[in-house]
Tab-separated table of C-alpha atoms in Angstrom:
chain	number	residue	atom	x	y	z
A	1	VAL	CA	93.577	116.715	137.589
A	2	SER	CA	92.772	112.998	137.540
A	3	THR	CA	90.202	113.499	134.766
A	4	GLN	CA	92.660	115.584	132.758
A	5	SER	CA	95.389	112.956	133.153
A	6	THR	CA	92.988	110.224	132.106
A	7	GLY	CA	92.004	112.181	129.003
A	8	GLU	CA	95.629	112.809	128.092
A	9	SER	CA	96.500	109.147	128.606
A	10	LEU	CA	93.576	108.095	126.418
A	11	GLY	CA	94.665	110.484	123.685
A	12	VAL	CA	98.226	109.153	123.754
A	13	PHE	CA	96.900	105.578	123.642
A	14	VAL	CA	94.755	106.297	120.552
A	15	VAL	CA	97.683	107.925	118.742
A	16	LEU	CA	100.018	105.046	119.598
A	17	GLU	CA	97.475	102.439	118.534
A	18	SER	CA	96.908	104.262	115.231
A	19	PHE	CA	100.638	104.347	114.678
A	20	LYS	CA	101.097	100.689	115.561
A	21	LEU	CA	98.252	99.483	113.345
A	22	GLY	CA	99.306	101.649	110.447
A	23	HIS	CA	102.895	100.521	110.836
A	24	ASN	CA	102.009	96.835	110.984
A	25	ARG	CA	99.716	96.980	107.965
A	26	LYS	CA	102.184	98.939	105.875
A	27	LYS	CA	104.979	96.638	106.929
A	28	ASN	CA	102.926	93.624	105.841
A	29	CYS	CA	102.055	95.259	102.530
A	30	LEU	CA	105.734	95.832	101.838
A	31	SER	CA	106.903	92.447	103.059
A	32	LYS	CA	107.307	91.116	99.507
A	33	MET	CA	107.886	92.966	96.262
A	34	ASN	CA	107.024	91.190	93.031
A	35	ILE	CA	106.926	91.927	89.328
A	36	PHE	CA	103.176	92.591	89.353
A	37	ARG	CA	103.433	95.296	91.988
A	38	ILE	CA	106.480	96.864	90.338
A	39	VAL	CA	104.755	97.024	86.934
A	40	GLY	CA	101.625	98.380	88.606
A	41	ASP	CA	103.579	101.123	90.349
A	42	LEU	CA	105.397	102.024	87.123
A	43	LEU	CA	102.083	102.300	85.280
A	44	HIS	CA	100.754	104.532	88.046
A	45	LEU	CA	103.813	106.761	87.746
A	46	LEU	CA	103.465	106.773	83.967
A	47	SER	CA	99.813	107.848	84.166
A	48	ILE	CA	100.726	110.890	86.243
A	49	LEU	CA	103.682	111.775	84.025
A	50	LEU	CA	101.409	111.543	80.981
A	51	ILE	CA	98.815	113.921	82.377
A	52	LEU	CA	101.537	116.361	83.437
A	53	ALA	CA	103.131	116.118	79.982
A	54	LYS	CA	99.784	116.830	78.340
A	55	ILE	CA	99.042	119.881	80.464
A	56	LYS	CA	102.559	121.333	80.226
A	57	SER	CA	103.151	120.646	76.516
A	58	GLN	CA	99.717	121.705	75.303
A	59	LYS	CA	99.352	124.428	77.941
A	60	SER	CA	95.840	123.144	78.353
A	61	CYS	CA	93.879	120.873	80.654
A	62	ALA	CA	91.066	120.283	78.169
A	63	GLY	CA	89.642	116.779	78.482
A	64	ILE	CA	90.885	116.357	82.061
A	65	SER	CA	88.423	116.210	84.938
A	66	LEU	CA	89.399	118.535	87.768
A	67	LYS	CA	86.930	116.721	89.982
A	68	SER	CA	88.761	113.406	89.529
A	69	GLN	CA	92.098	115.084	90.183
A	70	GLU	CA	90.794	116.674	93.376
A	71	LEU	CA	89.516	113.284	94.493
A	72	TYR	CA	92.986	111.803	93.991
A	73	ALA	CA	94.473	114.626	96.081
A	74	ILE	CA	92.015	113.764	98.868
A	75	ILE	CA	92.788	110.055	98.505
A	76	PHE	CA	96.557	110.439	98.797
A	77	SER	CA	96.234	112.922	101.660
A	78	CYS	CA	94.137	110.476	103.705
A	79	ARG	CA	96.161	107.392	102.810
A	80	TYR	CA	99.617	108.823	103.373
A	81	LEU	CA	99.111	110.595	106.693
A	82	ASP	CA	101.637	108.143	108.139
A	83	ILE	CA	104.376	109.699	106.022
A	84	PHE	CA	105.329	111.756	109.087
A	85	TRP	CA	105.957	108.812	111.407
A	86	ASN	CA	106.034	105.518	109.502
A	87	PHE	CA	109.216	104.822	107.544
A	88	SER	CA	108.970	101.459	105.778
A	89	SER	CA	111.484	101.918	102.964
A	90	TYR	CA	112.975	104.584	100.722
A	91	TYR	CA	110.904	103.171	97.860
A	92	ASN	CA	107.699	103.632	99.832
A	93	ILE	CA	108.469	107.142	101.084
A	94	ILE	CA	109.507	108.374	97.611
A	95	MET	CA	106.305	107.018	96.097
A	96	LYS	CA	104.169	108.680	98.760
A	97	ILE	CA	105.875	112.057	98.329
A	98	PHE	CA	105.570	111.852	94.537
A	99	PHE	CA	101.872	110.992	94.553
A	100	LEU	CA	101.061	113.668	97.122
A	101	ALA	CA	103.070	116.398	95.440
A	102	SER	CA	101.979	115.565	91.886
A	103	SER	CA	98.275	115.359	92.767
A	104	TYR	CA	98.279	118.832	94.320
A	105	TYR	CA	100.452	120.205	91.504
A	106	ILE	CA	97.967	118.969	88.889
A	107	VAL	CA	95.088	120.559	90.811
A	108	TYR	CA	97.070	123.807	90.993
A	109	LEU	CA	97.724	123.794	87.236
A	110	MET	CA	94.060	123.185	86.473
A	111	ARG	CA	92.612	125.618	88.993
A	112	PHE	CA	95.000	128.493	88.397
A	113	LYS	CA	97.680	128.377	85.695
A	114	PHE	CA	95.585	126.836	82.911
A	115	LYS	CA	92.094	127.424	84.250
A	116	HIS	CA	91.113	129.140	80.975
A	117	SER	CA	91.227	125.736	79.236
A	118	TYR	CA	89.360	123.782	81.921
A	119	ASP	CA	86.152	122.274	80.554
A	120	LYS	CA	83.917	123.228	83.455
A	121	GLU	CA	80.799	122.946	81.328
A	122	HIS	CA	81.210	119.170	80.902
A	123	ASP	CA	82.939	118.358	84.202
A	124	THR	CA	79.695	118.359	86.168
A	125	PHE	CA	79.752	115.063	88.072
A	126	ASN	CA	78.675	115.656	91.692
A	127	ILE	CA	81.571	114.177	93.672
A	128	LEU	CA	79.593	114.297	96.921
A	129	PHE	CA	77.819	111.195	95.578
A	130	LEU	CA	81.213	109.493	95.785
A	131	ILE	CA	82.694	111.104	98.909
A	132	VAL	CA	79.738	110.680	101.269
A	133	PRO	CA	79.076	106.955	100.615
A	134	SER	CA	82.830	106.245	100.813
A	135	ALA	CA	83.026	108.037	104.168
A	136	ILE	CA	80.008	106.185	105.555
A	137	LEU	CA	81.376	102.842	104.359
A	138	ALA	CA	84.756	103.609	105.939
A	139	LEU	CA	83.063	104.272	109.283
A	140	LEU	CA	81.244	100.944	109.039
A	141	VAL	CA	83.897	98.712	107.446
A	142	HIS	CA	87.523	99.193	108.454
A	143	LEU	CA	90.431	97.255	109.927
A	144	GLU	CA	90.320	99.036	113.298
A	145	PHE	CA	88.271	101.957	114.572
A	146	THR	CA	91.078	104.512	114.729
A	147	VAL	CA	91.444	107.805	112.895
A	148	PHE	CA	94.235	106.568	110.673
A	149	GLU	CA	92.567	103.261	109.783
A	150	VAL	CA	89.196	104.866	108.999
A	151	LEU	CA	90.872	107.456	106.757
A	152	TRP	CA	92.875	104.703	105.076
A	153	ALA	CA	89.694	102.710	104.385
A	154	PHE	CA	88.000	105.887	103.114
A	155	SER	CA	90.855	106.465	100.652
A	156	ILE	CA	90.577	102.889	99.357
A	157	TYR	CA	86.820	103.119	98.805
A	158	LEU	CA	87.067	106.555	97.214
A	159	GLU	CA	89.871	105.521	94.853
A	160	ALA	CA	87.681	102.714	93.526
A	161	VAL	CA	85.271	105.281	92.050
A	162	ALA	CA	87.468	108.374	91.605
A	163	ILE	CA	87.771	107.835	87.852
A	164	LEU	CA	84.003	108.215	87.311
A	165	PRO	CA	84.029	112.043	86.872
A	166	GLN	CA	86.776	111.622	84.257
A	167	ILE	CA	84.850	108.953	82.338
A	168	PHE	CA	81.662	111.019	82.647
A	169	LEU	CA	83.410	114.063	81.153
A	170	LEU	CA	84.800	112.084	78.209
A	171	GLN	CA	81.424	110.527	77.496
A	172	ARG	CA	79.896	113.987	77.307
A	173	THR	CA	82.583	115.392	75.025
A	174	GLY	CA	82.827	112.331	72.765
A	175	GLU	CA	86.336	112.033	71.316
A	176	VAL	CA	89.357	111.426	73.547
A	177	ASP	CA	92.778	112.804	72.630
A	178	ASN	CA	95.763	110.465	72.432
A	179	ILE	CA	97.578	111.456	75.645
A	180	THR	CA	94.410	111.462	77.743
A	181	SER	CA	93.470	107.996	76.492
A	182	HIS	CA	96.911	106.632	77.359
A	183	TYR	CA	96.721	108.306	80.775
A	184	ILE	CA	93.469	106.518	81.619
A	185	PHE	CA	94.717	103.223	80.148
A	186	ALA	CA	97.874	103.386	82.274
A	187	LEU	CA	95.812	104.254	85.353
A	188	GLY	CA	93.533	101.284	84.767
A	189	GLY	CA	96.518	99.054	84.011
A	190	TYR	CA	98.066	99.997	87.350
A	191	ARG	CA	95.041	98.709	89.213
A	192	ALA	CA	94.764	95.568	87.041
A	193	PHE	CA	98.372	94.637	87.830
A	194	TYR	CA	97.707	95.188	91.502
A	195	LEU	CA	95.002	92.521	91.254
A	196	PHE	CA	97.684	90.112	90.039
A	197	ASN	CA	99.945	91.336	92.850
A	198	TRP	CA	97.305	90.520	95.467
A	199	LEU	CA	96.624	87.107	93.927
A	200	TYR	CA	100.342	86.321	93.844
A	201	ARG	CA	100.755	87.339	97.477
A	202	TYR	CA	97.714	85.318	98.509
A	203	LEU	CA	99.224	82.232	96.874
A	204	THR	CA	102.754	82.750	98.224
A	205	GLU	CA	102.310	84.341	101.652
A	206	ASP	CA	100.864	82.878	104.808
A	207	ASN	CA	97.761	84.540	106.266
A	208	TYR	CA	97.633	87.256	103.625
A	209	VAL	CA	94.046	88.532	103.602
A	210	GLN	CA	93.074	92.081	102.614
A	211	TRP	CA	89.352	92.047	101.847
A	212	ILE	CA	88.978	95.835	101.779
A	213	ILE	CA	91.554	96.406	99.062
A	214	TRP	CA	90.661	93.212	97.189
A	215	ILE	CA	87.002	94.087	96.779
A	216	SER	CA	87.593	97.804	96.181
A	217	GLY	CA	90.371	97.077	93.688
A	218	THR	CA	88.176	94.631	91.799
A	219	VAL	CA	85.355	97.182	91.582
A	220	GLN	CA	87.833	99.804	90.389
A	221	THR	CA	89.202	97.520	87.656
A	222	ILE	CA	85.691	96.630	86.471
A	223	LEU	CA	84.938	100.338	86.007
A	224	TYR	CA	87.852	100.530	83.550
A	225	CYS	CA	86.803	97.492	81.485
A	226	ASP	CA	84.483	99.442	79.190
A	227	PHE	CA	87.205	102.004	78.531
A	228	PHE	CA	89.764	99.215	77.895
A	229	TYR	CA	87.464	97.752	75.239
A	230	TYR	CA	87.096	101.019	73.310
A	231	PHE	CA	90.789	101.881	73.736
A	232	ILE	CA	91.996	98.536	72.360
A	233	ARG	CA	89.443	98.663	69.546
A	234	SER	CA	90.617	102.147	68.503
A	235	LYS	CA	94.231	100.954	68.407
A	236	TRP	CA	93.330	97.806	66.473
A	237	TYR	CA	91.387	99.687	63.796
A	238	LYS	CA	93.651	102.748	63.971
A	239	THR	CA	90.767	105.108	64.631
A	240	LYS	CA	90.299	107.962	67.074
A	241	LEU	CA	89.004	106.863	70.442
A	242	THR	CA	85.394	107.795	71.108
A	243	LEU	CA	83.229	106.809	74.052
A	244	PRO	CA	79.477	106.292	73.795
A	245	SER	CA	77.455	108.974	75.555
């Protein structure tokens, strides 16, 4: 009985510590809103609305990587586990619900409703090369060794590279249609504005240090730089966007 009670007490302690740490970190992240974060969030919303508009209007998911979309579903599922117990603000909860619901809805559309248009032949990036290293890194580098914090770190690391299957697919197919190009540009813009958000908070808040998201976010933005160059060049010269293979 004593052993059982000890085990139960330990389990309760781990859950409470995960809750407390998750709550404190999320509370700190939401302590100050600024124009950079707001613009970043709006660009993130726009990117998802664009991809949904493309799939629904064209009744096709051609040019969209299912592997990237499944990675985003995994990312949001791991990051927003605290949706069931951590209420920071209506803004935060609405965003979490939207990202979770939309990511799974996009996967559903691609896997079932419009699977006939899915470009499986070119969407061949092995996502285990992204998931496994991200998981190992999360186990080694995290804020605290709790289930919630390790999953949160895993989602941050994985998001930094989740766009790679999408870029890989577009490089193999060559030309990029207008909506898809704007979707990726908005997605990259969201992360770029979050870099400004973190810099602003570092300069205006006391003791604001978030090395995990700073480094991962910087890596993620760098991965978009090549695409930004070709996107801006295509708009400047009014030509169709093509990526080098």
